[in-house]
Coordinates of C-alpha atoms and ligand atoms in Angstrom, one line a residue:
Chain A
M1 CA -38.9 -2.8 18.0
M2 CA -36.6 -3.7 20.5
D3 CA -35.1 -0.8 22.4
K4 CA -32.2 1.2 20.9
L5 CA -28.6 0.9 22.0
K6 CA -27.2 3.6 23.7
L7 CA -24.0 5.1 21.9
G8 CA -21.8 7.7 23.8
V9 CA -19.0 9.6 21.9
F10 CA -16.3 10.8 24.5
E11 CA -13.2 12.9 23.2
L12 CA -10.2 13.0 25.0
T13 CA -7.3 15.2 23.7
D14 CA -7.4 15.3 19.9
C15 CA -7.9 17.5 16.8
G16 CA -11.4 17.1 16.8
G17 CA -11.8 15.6 13.6
C18 CA -12.3 12.0 14.6
A19 CA -15.5 12.8 16.3
L20 CA -16.6 15.2 13.8
N21 CA -15.6 12.4 11.2
L22 CA -19.1 10.5 11.9
L23 CA -21.1 13.4 11.5
F24 CA -19.8 13.1 8.0
L25 CA -21.6 9.9 7.8
Y26 CA -24.1 12.4 6.2
E27 CA -27.5 10.1 5.7
R28 CA -25.4 7.0 7.2
L29 CA -26.3 8.6 9.8
F30 CA -29.6 8.0 10.1
D31 CA -29.0 4.5 9.4
L32 CA -27.1 4.3 12.5
L33 CA -30.1 6.1 14.2
E34 CA -32.5 3.2 13.9
F35 CA -30.3 0.9 15.7
Y36 CA -28.8 3.5 18.3
E37 CA -29.8 6.3 20.7
I38 CA -27.1 8.7 21.0
E39 CA -26.7 9.3 24.6
E40 CA -23.6 11.4 24.6
F41 CA -22.0 13.4 22.0
H42 CA -20.7 16.9 22.6
M43 CA -20.7 17.6 19.1
A44 CA -24.5 16.5 17.9
T45 CA -26.5 16.3 21.2
S46 CA -26.8 18.1 24.8
L47 CA -27.8 15.2 26.1
S48 CA -25.1 14.0 28.4
G49 CA -26.2 10.5 30.1
E50 CA -25.1 9.7 33.0
G51 CA -26.2 6.1 32.9
H52 CA -25.0 3.3 30.9
Y53 CA -24.0 3.0 27.2
D54 CA -24.1 -0.2 25.0
V55 CA -21.4 1.0 22.6
A56 CA -18.9 4.1 23.8
L57 CA -16.7 5.6 21.0
V58 CA -13.8 7.2 22.3
T59 CA -11.2 9.8 20.1
G60 CA -8.3 11.3 21.3
T61 CA -5.4 10.3 23.7
V62 CA -4.8 10.7 27.1
S63 CA -3.3 14.0 27.8
T64 CA -4.6 15.1 31.1
R65 CA -5.9 14.3 33.9
R66 CA -9.4 14.8 33.2
D67 CA -8.4 12.5 30.0
L68 CA -8.1 9.7 32.2
D69 CA -11.0 10.0 34.5
L70 CA -13.0 10.4 31.6
L71 CA -11.7 7.5 29.8
K72 CA -12.5 5.7 33.1
E73 CA -16.1 6.7 33.5
A74 CA -16.3 5.7 29.5
R75 CA -14.8 2.1 30.4
N76 CA -17.1 1.8 33.4
R77 CA -20.3 2.2 32.0
S78 CA -20.2 0.9 28.8
E79 CA -20.5 -2.8 27.4
Y80 CA -18.7 -2.1 24.1
L81 CA -15.9 0.2 24.0
I82 CA -14.1 1.3 20.4
A83 CA -10.6 3.1 20.5
L84 CA -11.5 5.2 17.4
G85 CA -8.6 6.8 15.3
T86 CA -4.8 6.3 15.7
C87 CA -4.7 9.0 18.7
A88 CA -6.7 6.2 20.7
T89 CA -5.3 3.3 18.9
H90 CA -2.0 4.1 18.6
G91 CA -1.5 7.8 20.2
S92 CA -0.6 9.7 16.9
V93 CA 1.2 13.0 16.7
Q94 CA 1.5 13.7 20.2
G95 CA 2.0 10.5 21.4
S96 CA 5.0 9.7 19.1
V97 CA 6.9 12.9 20.8
E98 CA 9.1 10.1 23.2
L99 CA 9.9 12.3 26.0
P100 CA 8.8 12.9 29.8
I101 CA 6.4 15.2 30.3
R102 CA 8.0 17.4 32.7
E103 CA 10.7 18.0 29.8
K104 CA 8.1 18.4 27.4
L105 CA 6.6 21.1 29.3
K106 CA 10.2 23.0 29.8
A107 CA 11.1 22.7 25.8
V108 CA 7.8 24.2 24.8
Y109 CA 7.0 27.0 27.7
G110 CA 10.2 27.0 29.2
D111 CA 8.6 26.1 32.4
E112 CA 8.1 22.6 34.1
S113 CA 4.6 23.5 36.0
N114 CA 1.8 21.9 35.1
P115 CA -1.4 23.5 36.0
M116 CA -3.2 21.6 33.5
H117 CA -2.3 18.0 34.9
A118 CA -1.1 16.8 31.6
L119 CA 0.1 13.5 31.2
D120 CA 2.7 11.8 28.7
P121 CA 0.2 11.7 26.0
K122 CA -0.7 7.8 25.1
P123 CA -3.2 5.6 23.2
V124 CA -6.4 4.8 25.1
V125 CA -5.5 1.3 24.5
E126 CA -2.5 1.7 26.9
Y127 CA -4.9 2.5 29.9
V128 CA -8.0 0.1 29.5
A129 CA -8.9 -2.9 27.7
V130 CA -11.0 -1.5 24.4
D131 CA -13.3 -4.4 22.6
F132 CA -11.9 -2.7 19.1
A133 CA -9.5 -0.6 17.6
L134 CA -10.1 1.0 14.8
P135 CA -6.9 3.2 13.7
G136 CA -6.7 6.2 10.8
C137 CA -5.8 10.0 11.2
P138 CA -9.1 10.3 10.9
Y139 CA -9.9 6.8 10.7
D140 CA -12.1 5.8 7.5
K141 CA -15.9 6.8 8.5
R142 CA -17.2 3.6 6.3
E143 CA -15.0 1.3 8.5
A144 CA -17.1 3.0 11.4
F145 CA -20.3 2.4 10.2
Q146 CA -19.5 -1.2 9.2
A147 CA -18.2 -1.8 13.1
L148 CA -21.8 0.2 14.3
I149 CA -24.0 -1.6 12.2
D150 CA -22.5 -4.9 12.9
I151 CA -22.4 -4.4 16.6
A152 CA -26.2 -3.5 16.3
K153 CA -26.7 -6.5 14.9
G154 CA -25.2 -8.7 17.2
I155 CA -21.9 -9.8 14.9
E156 CA -18.5 -9.1 15.9
P157 CA -16.5 -6.7 13.8
V158 CA -13.9 -8.3 11.9
K159 CA -10.4 -7.0 12.2
K160 CA -8.2 -6.1 9.4
D161 CA -4.9 -7.9 9.0
Y162 CA -3.8 -6.6 5.9
P163 CA -1.3 -3.6 4.8
V164 CA -2.2 -0.9 3.0
C165 CA -0.6 -2.4 0.1
I166 CA -3.6 -4.9 -0.7
E167 CA -5.6 -2.1 -1.0
C168 CA -3.4 -0.4 -3.1
K169 CA -3.4 -3.3 -5.5
L170 CA -6.9 -3.7 -5.3
N171 CA -7.4 -0.4 -7.1
E172 CA -4.5 -0.8 -9.5
Y173 CA -2.3 1.8 -8.3
E174 CA 0.7 2.7 -9.6
C175 CA 3.2 1.6 -7.2
V176 CA 5.0 5.0 -5.6
L177 CA 7.7 3.2 -4.0
V178 CA 8.8 0.7 -6.7
K179 CA 7.9 3.0 -9.6
K180 CA 9.1 6.6 -8.1
G181 CA 11.0 5.9 -5.1
L182 CA 8.6 7.6 -2.9
P183 CA 9.1 6.7 1.3
C184 CA 5.8 5.0 0.9
L185 CA 5.4 2.8 4.3
G186 CA 2.6 1.2 2.7
P187 CA 3.9 -2.2 3.2
I188 CA 4.3 -2.2 6.9
T189 CA 1.5 -0.4 7.5
L190 CA -2.1 -1.4 8.8
G191 CA -4.8 -1.4 5.9
G192 CA -8.3 0.1 5.9
C193 CA -8.1 3.3 4.3
N194 CA -8.7 1.8 1.0
A195 CA -5.0 3.1 -0.1
V196 CA -6.3 6.9 -0.1
C197 CA -3.0 8.4 -0.4
V198 CA -1.7 6.6 -3.2
R199 CA -4.6 7.3 -5.2
S200 CA -3.3 10.7 -5.4
G201 CA 0.2 9.7 -5.7
L202 CA 1.4 10.2 -2.4
G203 CA 3.1 7.9 -0.1
C204 CA 1.7 6.5 2.9
I205 CA 2.6 7.8 5.8
G206 CA 1.7 5.3 8.4
C207 CA -1.6 7.1 9.7
R208 CA -2.7 3.6 10.5
G209 CA -0.2 2.5 12.6
P210 CA 2.1 -0.4 12.2
L211 CA 0.4 -4.0 10.8
P212 CA 0.1 -5.9 13.8
G213 CA 1.9 -9.3 13.6
E214 CA 4.8 -10.2 11.8
V215 CA 5.3 -6.7 10.3
N216 CA 9.0 -6.2 9.2
P217 CA 10.4 -2.7 9.6
A218 CA 13.6 -3.5 9.5
S219 CA 13.2 -4.3 5.8
E220 CA 11.0 -1.4 5.4
Y221 CA 13.8 0.8 6.9
E222 CA 16.7 -1.0 4.6
I223 CA 15.1 -0.7 1.0
L224 CA 13.9 3.7 2.1
K225 CA 18.0 3.5 3.0
S226 CA 18.6 1.8 -0.6
K227 CA 16.6 4.4 -2.2
G228 CA 18.5 7.2 -0.8
Y229 CA 16.5 8.4 2.5
D230 CA 18.8 8.9 5.4
D231 CA 18.7 7.3 8.5
E232 CA 17.1 10.6 10.5
Y233 CA 14.6 11.1 8.0
I234 CA 13.6 7.0 8.1
V235 CA 13.0 6.9 11.9
R236 CA 10.7 10.1 12.0
K237 CA 8.8 8.8 9.4
F238 CA 8.5 5.8 11.1
K239 CA 7.7 7.6 14.2
T240 CA 5.2 10.0 13.2
F241 CA 1.8 8.4 14.0
A242 CA 3.2 5.6 16.6
R243 CA 5.9 4.7 18.9
W244 CA 7.5 1.4 17.0
E245 CA 7.9 -1.4 19.6
P246 CA 11.4 -2.6 19.1
Chain B
M1 CA -5.7 -24.1 -37.1
R2 CA -6.2 -21.4 -39.6
Y3 CA -4.3 -18.6 -40.7
I4 CA -5.3 -15.2 -41.9
K5 CA -3.7 -11.8 -42.7
L6 CA -4.8 -8.7 -41.2
P7 CA -3.1 -5.8 -43.0
S8 CA -2.0 -2.5 -41.3
E9 CA -4.1 -0.4 -43.1
N10 CA -7.2 -2.5 -42.2
F11 CA -6.2 -3.0 -38.2
E12 CA -8.7 0.1 -37.5
T13 CA -11.6 -1.3 -38.9
F14 CA -11.2 -4.4 -37.4
F15 CA -10.6 -3.3 -34.0
N16 CA -13.9 -0.8 -34.3
S17 CA -15.7 -4.1 -35.5
L18 CA -15.1 -5.8 -32.2
K19 CA -17.0 -3.4 -30.3
E20 CA -20.7 -5.2 -31.8
W21 CA -19.6 -8.0 -29.5
G22 CA -19.0 -5.8 -26.3
K23 CA -17.2 -3.2 -24.4
V24 CA -13.5 -3.7 -25.4
Y25 CA -10.7 -3.6 -22.8
G26 CA -7.5 -3.6 -23.8
P27 CA -3.8 -2.2 -22.4
V28 CA -3.4 1.4 -21.5
K29 CA -0.7 3.3 -20.2
K30 CA -1.0 4.9 -17.0
G31 CA 1.4 7.3 -15.6
S32 CA 4.8 4.4 -15.9
I33 CA 2.3 1.2 -15.8
Y34 CA 0.0 -0.7 -18.1
S35 CA -3.5 -1.5 -17.2
F36 CA -6.7 -3.6 -18.9
Q37 CA -9.2 -0.6 -19.4
E38 CA -12.1 0.3 -21.7
V39 CA -11.0 1.4 -24.9
D40 CA -12.7 3.6 -27.2
E41 CA -10.1 4.2 -29.8
V42 CA -7.1 2.2 -31.3
A43 CA -4.7 5.5 -30.4
E44 CA -5.8 4.7 -26.5
L45 CA -4.1 1.4 -26.7
A46 CA -0.4 0.6 -25.9
L47 CA 0.3 -2.8 -27.8
D48 CA 3.6 -2.5 -27.1
Y49 CA 2.8 -3.2 -23.4
T50 CA 4.8 -5.5 -21.3
R51 CA 2.7 -6.4 -18.5
T52 CA -0.4 -4.9 -16.8
I53 CA -0.6 -4.4 -12.9
L54 CA -3.2 -6.6 -12.3
P55 CA -3.6 -9.5 -15.1
P56 CA -7.0 -10.2 -16.8
K57 CA -8.0 -12.2 -14.1
K58 CA -9.6 -9.1 -13.0
F59 CA -12.0 -9.1 -15.5
F60 CA -13.0 -12.7 -14.1
V61 CA -12.9 -12.8 -10.4
R62 CA -12.6 -9.1 -9.6
P63 CA -10.5 -7.4 -7.2
R64 CA -13.9 -6.8 -5.2
D65 CA -16.4 -9.1 -6.3
T66 CA -20.4 -9.2 -5.5
M67 CA -21.6 -12.0 -5.3
F68 CA -24.8 -11.5 -3.5
R69 CA -27.1 -8.5 -2.3
L70 CA -29.1 -8.7 0.6
K71 CA -32.3 -6.2 -0.2
D72 CA -35.6 -5.9 1.8
G73 CA -34.7 -9.6 3.3
R74 CA -33.8 -11.5 0.3
W75 CA -30.8 -12.4 -1.4
E76 CA -30.4 -11.5 -5.0
N77 CA -27.3 -13.6 -6.8
G78 CA -25.1 -11.4 -8.7
V79 CA -24.3 -13.4 -11.6
E80 CA -23.8 -11.4 -14.6
G81 CA -22.7 -12.7 -17.8
E82 CA -22.4 -9.2 -19.9
K83 CA -20.4 -9.7 -23.4
F84 CA -17.0 -8.3 -23.5
V85 CA -13.7 -8.3 -25.2
L86 CA -10.4 -8.5 -24.0
F87 CA -8.2 -7.0 -26.8
G88 CA -4.5 -7.9 -26.4
L89 CA -3.7 -10.5 -24.3
H90 CA -0.2 -11.8 -23.8
S91 CA 0.4 -15.6 -24.3
C92 CA 1.3 -15.7 -20.7
D93 CA -1.6 -14.6 -19.4
I94 CA -4.0 -16.6 -21.6
H95 CA -2.2 -19.7 -19.7
G96 CA -2.5 -18.2 -16.4
L97 CA -6.8 -17.9 -17.1
K98 CA -6.5 -21.6 -18.4
I99 CA -5.0 -22.7 -14.8
L100 CA -7.4 -20.5 -13.6
D101 CA -10.2 -22.9 -15.5
R102 CA -8.8 -25.9 -14.0
V103 CA -10.0 -24.6 -10.5
Y104 CA -13.1 -22.3 -11.2
L105 CA -14.7 -24.0 -14.1
N106 CA -14.4 -27.7 -12.2
E107 CA -16.9 -29.0 -10.1
P108 CA -18.3 -27.4 -8.2
V109 CA -18.4 -24.6 -11.0
D110 CA -18.1 -20.8 -9.7
P111 CA -20.9 -19.4 -11.5
Y112 CA -19.5 -15.9 -11.5
Y113 CA -16.3 -17.1 -12.9
K114 CA -18.3 -19.5 -15.6
A115 CA -20.5 -16.5 -16.9
R116 CA -18.2 -14.1 -17.3
R117 CA -15.7 -16.6 -19.0
D118 CA -18.4 -17.8 -21.5
A119 CA -19.1 -13.8 -22.0
A120 CA -15.5 -12.6 -23.0
L121 CA -13.9 -12.5 -26.5
I122 CA -10.4 -13.3 -26.4
V123 CA -7.6 -11.4 -29.2
G124 CA -4.7 -12.2 -27.9
I125 CA -1.0 -10.7 -29.4
S126 CA 2.5 -11.1 -29.4
C127 CA 4.9 -9.7 -27.5
M128 CA 8.6 -9.2 -26.9
P129 CA 10.1 -10.1 -23.5
D130 CA 11.8 -7.9 -20.9
E131 CA 14.2 -8.3 -18.3
Y132 CA 11.5 -9.8 -15.9
C133 CA 9.7 -12.4 -18.4
F134 CA 10.4 -16.3 -18.0
C135 CA 7.8 -17.5 -19.9
K136 CA 9.8 -19.4 -22.1
S137 CA 11.4 -22.2 -20.2
L138 CA 7.6 -22.9 -18.6
G139 CA 6.4 -23.1 -21.6
T140 CA 3.3 -20.8 -21.7
H141 CA 5.2 -18.3 -24.1
F142 CA 3.1 -19.9 -27.0
A143 CA -1.3 -20.2 -27.2
M144 CA -2.2 -23.0 -28.5
D145 CA -5.4 -22.9 -27.3
G146 CA -7.3 -20.6 -24.8
F147 CA -8.4 -17.4 -27.4
D148 CA -10.7 -16.4 -30.3
L149 CA -7.8 -15.0 -32.6
F150 CA -4.1 -14.2 -31.9
L151 CA -2.8 -11.5 -33.6
H152 CA 1.0 -11.8 -34.4
E153 CA 2.9 -8.9 -35.3
L154 CA 4.6 -8.6 -39.3
P155 CA 6.3 -5.8 -40.8
D156 CA 3.2 -4.5 -42.4
G157 CA 0.3 -5.7 -40.4
W158 CA -0.9 -9.2 -38.3
L159 CA -0.8 -12.7 -38.6
V160 CA -3.7 -13.9 -37.1
R161 CA -4.7 -17.4 -35.6
I162 CA -8.0 -18.3 -35.4
G163 CA -8.5 -20.4 -32.2
S164 CA -12.5 -20.9 -31.6
V165 CA -15.4 -21.0 -33.2
R166 CA -16.5 -17.9 -32.2
G167 CA -13.3 -16.2 -33.9
H168 CA -14.2 -18.3 -37.2
E169 CA -17.3 -16.9 -37.2
I170 CA -15.9 -13.1 -36.5
A171 CA -13.4 -13.8 -39.4
W172 CA -15.9 -14.8 -41.8
E173 CA -18.0 -11.5 -40.6
N174 CA -15.1 -9.5 -41.6
E175 CA -14.0 -11.4 -44.7
E176 CA -12.9 -8.2 -46.5
L177 CA -10.7 -7.2 -43.6
F178 CA -8.8 -10.1 -44.3
E179 CA -6.0 -11.5 -46.9
D180 CA -4.5 -14.7 -47.4
V181 CA -1.5 -15.4 -46.0
T182 CA 1.5 -15.6 -48.1
D183 CA 5.0 -17.8 -47.6
E184 CA 6.8 -14.5 -47.2
D185 CA 4.4 -13.5 -44.1
L186 CA 5.2 -17.2 -42.9
K187 CA 8.8 -16.2 -42.9
H188 CA 8.2 -13.0 -41.1
F189 CA 6.2 -14.9 -38.2
K190 CA 9.3 -17.0 -38.0
E191 CA 11.7 -14.8 -38.0
F192 CA 9.8 -11.9 -35.2
E193 CA 9.3 -15.3 -33.4
D194 CA 13.0 -16.4 -33.4
R195 CA 14.4 -12.7 -32.4
R196 CA 12.0 -13.2 -29.5
A197 CA 13.1 -16.7 -28.3
N198 CA 16.8 -15.2 -28.0
A199 CA 15.3 -11.9 -26.4
F200 CA 14.3 -13.9 -22.9
Q201 CA 16.7 -13.0 -19.8
K202 CA 15.6 -15.3 -17.2
E203 CA 14.7 -18.7 -17.3
I204 CA 13.3 -21.2 -14.5
P205 CA 15.1 -24.6 -15.0
Q206 CA 12.0 -26.8 -14.5
E207 CA 14.0 -29.9 -14.8
G208 CA 13.4 -31.4 -11.2
L209 CA 11.9 -28.6 -9.8
A210 CA 9.1 -30.3 -7.6
D211 CA 11.8 -32.8 -6.5
M212 CA 14.2 -30.5 -5.5
L213 CA 11.3 -28.4 -3.5
D214 CA 11.0 -31.9 -1.8
L215 CA 14.5 -31.8 -0.4
A216 CA 14.4 -28.2 0.4
Y217 CA 11.8 -27.5 2.9
N218 CA 14.3 -26.5 5.5
S219 CA 16.9 -24.7 3.6
P220 CA 18.4 -21.7 5.1
V221 CA 17.3 -19.9 2.0
W222 CA 14.5 -19.5 2.6
K223 CA 14.9 -17.9 6.0
D224 CA 17.1 -15.5 4.6
Y225 CA 14.7 -14.4 1.9
A226 CA 11.9 -14.4 4.7
E227 CA 13.9 -11.5 6.5
K228 CA 13.7 -9.1 3.3
C229 CA 10.4 -10.2 2.6
L230 CA 8.0 -7.6 3.6
A231 CA 4.7 -9.8 3.7
C232 CA 3.1 -6.9 1.7
G233 CA 1.0 -9.5 -0.6
N234 CA 2.0 -7.7 -3.3
C235 CA 3.3 -10.4 -5.3
N236 CA 0.0 -12.2 -4.8
M237 CA -2.1 -9.6 -5.7
V238 CA -0.8 -9.1 -9.0
C239 CA -0.6 -13.0 -9.9
P240 CA -2.5 -13.9 -12.9
T241 CA -2.4 -17.5 -11.3
C242 CA -3.3 -16.4 -7.7
R243 CA -6.6 -17.9 -6.8
C244 CA -6.9 -17.5 -3.2
Y245 CA -10.1 -14.8 -2.1
E246 CA -11.4 -13.5 1.0
V247 CA -15.5 -13.3 1.8
C248 CA -16.5 -10.6 3.5
D249 CA -20.0 -8.7 4.2
R250 CA -20.9 -5.1 3.3
W251 CA -23.6 -3.2 5.0
V252 CA -25.1 -0.9 2.5
D253 CA -27.4 1.0 4.7
A254 CA -29.1 -0.2 7.9
Y255 CA -31.2 -3.3 6.0
S256 CA -29.6 -4.3 3.1
S257 CA -25.9 -5.3 2.2
V258 CA -23.7 -7.1 -0.1
R259 CA -21.6 -10.4 0.3
E260 CA -18.0 -9.6 -1.6
R261 CA -15.3 -11.6 -2.1
R262 CA -11.9 -9.7 -2.7
Y263 CA -8.2 -11.1 -3.5
D264 CA -6.2 -12.6 -0.6
S265 CA -2.9 -13.5 -0.1
C266 CA -1.4 -15.8 1.9
F267 CA 1.0 -13.7 3.1
M268 CA -1.9 -12.5 5.6
E269 CA -1.6 -13.8 9.0
S270 CA -5.4 -15.2 9.2
H271 CA -4.6 -16.8 5.4
G272 CA -3.5 -19.9 7.4
L273 CA -5.6 -19.1 10.3
V274 CA -8.6 -22.1 10.9
A275 CA -11.5 -22.3 13.6
G276 CA -9.8 -23.0 17.2
G277 CA -7.1 -20.6 16.5
H278 CA -4.7 -23.1 14.9
N279 CA -2.4 -21.5 12.3
F280 CA -0.9 -23.9 9.4
R281 CA 1.2 -21.0 8.8
P282 CA 2.4 -18.8 12.1
T283 CA 5.1 -17.2 10.5
R284 CA 6.6 -14.7 7.9
L285 CA 9.0 -17.3 7.2
D286 CA 6.1 -20.6 6.1
R287 CA 4.2 -18.2 4.4
F288 CA 6.9 -16.7 2.5
R289 CA 7.7 -20.9 1.4
H290 CA 4.5 -21.4 0.9
R291 CA 3.9 -19.4 -1.9
Y292 CA 6.3 -21.0 -3.7
Y293 CA 5.1 -24.3 -3.2
C294 CA 2.2 -23.2 -4.4
K295 CA 3.5 -22.3 -7.6
S296 CA 5.7 -24.5 -7.9
Y297 CA 5.2 -28.3 -6.4
F298 CA 1.6 -28.9 -5.1
D299 CA 0.3 -30.5 -8.0
P300 CA 3.2 -30.6 -11.0
S301 CA 2.0 -33.0 -13.1
A302 CA -1.1 -30.8 -13.7
G303 CA 1.5 -28.1 -14.8
F304 CA 3.2 -25.6 -12.8
N305 CA 1.0 -22.4 -10.9
C306 CA 3.2 -19.9 -12.5
V307 CA 3.5 -18.4 -15.9
G308 CA 6.7 -16.9 -15.6
C309 CA 4.7 -13.2 -16.0
G310 CA 7.2 -11.7 -14.1
R311 CA 4.7 -9.7 -12.1
C312 CA 5.4 -10.6 -9.1
D313 CA 9.6 -9.5 -9.1
E314 CA 8.4 -6.2 -10.7
F315 CA 6.0 -5.2 -8.2
C316 CA 7.9 -6.4 -4.8
P317 CA 8.9 -3.4 -3.0
A318 CA 12.0 -5.8 -1.8
G319 CA 13.4 -6.7 -5.0
I320 CA 12.7 -10.7 -4.7
E321 CA 13.7 -12.2 -7.6
H322 CA 11.2 -15.2 -8.0
V323 CA 13.5 -17.1 -10.3
K324 CA 16.3 -16.4 -8.3
V325 CA 15.1 -17.4 -4.8
L326 CA 14.5 -21.2 -6.4
E327 CA 17.7 -21.3 -7.7
E328 CA 19.3 -20.2 -4.4
V329 CA 17.4 -22.5 -2.9
R330 CA 18.5 -25.4 -5.2
G331 CA 22.1 -23.9 -5.0
S332 CA 21.5 -24.5 -0.8
L333 CA 21.2 -28.0 -1.5
R334 CA 24.5 -29.0 -3.3
Ligands
SF4_401 S1 2.6 2.1 -3.5 FE1 3.1 2.1 -1.1 S2 1.1 1.1 -0.4 FE2 1.0 1.0 -2.4 S3 1.8 -1.3 -3.4 FE3 3.5 0.3 -2.9 S4 4.3 0.3 -0.9 FE4 2.6 -0.6 -0.8
SF4_402 S1 -2.3 5.8 2.8 FE1 -1.5 5.5 4.9 S2 -0.9 7.7 5.6 FE2 -2.9 7.8 3.9 S3 -5.0 7.1 4.9 FE3 -3.9 5.2 4.3 S4 -2.7 4.2 6.1 FE4 -2.9 6.7 6.3
SF4_403 S1 5.8 -8.6 -2.8 FE1 8.0 -9.1 -2.1 S2 8.1 -8.4 0.0 FE2 5.7 -8.6 -0.7 S3 5.1 -10.3 -0.1 FE3 5.6 -10.4 -2.1 S4 8.1 -11.4 -1.7 FE4 7.6 -10.6 0.0
SF4_404 S1 4.1 -16.6 -9.7 FE1 5.1 -14.2 -10.5 S2 5.8 -14.8 -12.8 FE2 4.6 -16.6 -11.8 S3 2.7 -16.3 -12.9 FE3 2.5 -15.3 -10.8 S4 3.3 -12.8 -10.9 FE4 4.0 -14.5 -12.8
SF4_405 S1 -1.7 -19.9 -1.7 FE1 -0.8 -17.7 -1.9 S2 0.3 -18.2 -4.0 FE2 -1.1 -19.9 -3.6 S3 -2.9 -19.1 -4.9 FE3 -3.4 -18.6 -3.0 S4 -2.4 -16.3 -2.4 FE4 -1.9 -17.8 -4.7

């Protein structure tokens, strides 16, 4: 049997859900351990590797100087780095507020001083090159499992290229946008979650970030407007998890 | 073709007798939409349904379909052909299956599709069009074959057309449930069909459609619509004649996996992507236009790849209407 791959899980600033989500793989976690050795994961091991990682999973946004240092360490010491979860891929909720950090500190604490060396929260992908980006708030754990086994077997994981609507229809869910007028961002949001929100009768709030490529937010905006939602509501909705590039 | 009559009072017994063939699937209402689901009792059926979200294609090419399983280092083929009944198909959907047959049953035959097609007993049912239907203008509003039995609504029961040897056998085995068709029944049948023919609100002028598309490749109308289109793929996913699928492998655990195919859509960026990074349809405009050419142009001699079921219109979030687009494109040539 070949040597196991060394896996590191690094958490920057986030809610902790994405790191925890890995543990929710339960028995599938043992399948991963057939190929991986966890060298660094503060939630699952007290080991703290100093060496080299074959695969690094990074969750969270870069929101402090410490985050940035940790991210650079992880990048420099790993072969394959995965930005895991929407914080790491798109900035998520904390990254969607567009104000310079001093102004944010002032708004929240009434004081501009910055003893924690806070930075304007930004996704991992803005600071380092990543080998794979897997969004979702949290990401779909089965998707992470597929990617990790793929890598262990020497297969490059396949990037999704379709919006949430595709899986919504594969499951034959009633379209909440067309049939109930709910503000569903499914058409402009990257799929892969199996349209879980629509399964519960809710509209997609865009937690997997914008569909890459020729996504059409302008048309989605017009559609929501025609359903009676106002400008401010729609713009806020769009920007819950990602800063849309114009 | 043989015609017999199923009186209303025998409908339930007849329906229950179909369970001997296999599991019965029929249209049921879920919220504001319809879907083909397993049905146990007549009361669960929504016989006056308009259209289901996913067409009956889902029983032959499943939305997510296992082809092989890799287990203990060996591939197992996933072909299975358990008998089942599809109850209550509209004529357009029967035509949709015939279009799929041309693709999946021609050489090389698709073994998954064929096994399920052979195992399915198909019972059609008459319908009234709503604002989305345009099958009549495509000639798909009436099925002459592609079913085992076809039920036409009568005031006091059903006029049943028998479309296959299997259909004859079922009629034979349940002989006591059927009666001979009277002149009055035929009159009612004809009245229903006339009423139906007059109820269509939409039509696609088929005449010269292919020639028109030949000339209209650069019509500005495509561009206007490509701005509205979300490229969400909903129209492909619900279409009874869309034939594209994507093949993906999925790990079940550390050492076993399945090879699956799932419906694909030509609105996805990777649909036109080939080795070397070339993309045949790099922009949304290319993809938007492509779908119309696939439906109405590529091989009109073999019939159009659209049966006028109206699903793409009903489920398009951007409210794009198939016939209207083609009409505007035609208009732009004048
Ligand atoms: S409910 Fe949302 S995700 Fe599903 S098809 Fe409609 S718009 Fe797309
Ligand atoms: S449906 Fe939308 S909000 Fe819900 S999990 Fe999927 S991407 Fe996130
Ligand atoms: S359903 Fe409508 S918006 Fe979506 S890809 Fe089709 S035409 Fe475009
Ligand atoms: S193109 Fe639209 S109307 Fe034609 S068969 Fe497909 S879904 Fe039905
Ligand atoms: S190319 Fe597009 S329109 Fe044609 S069958 Fe495939 S998905 Fe459907």
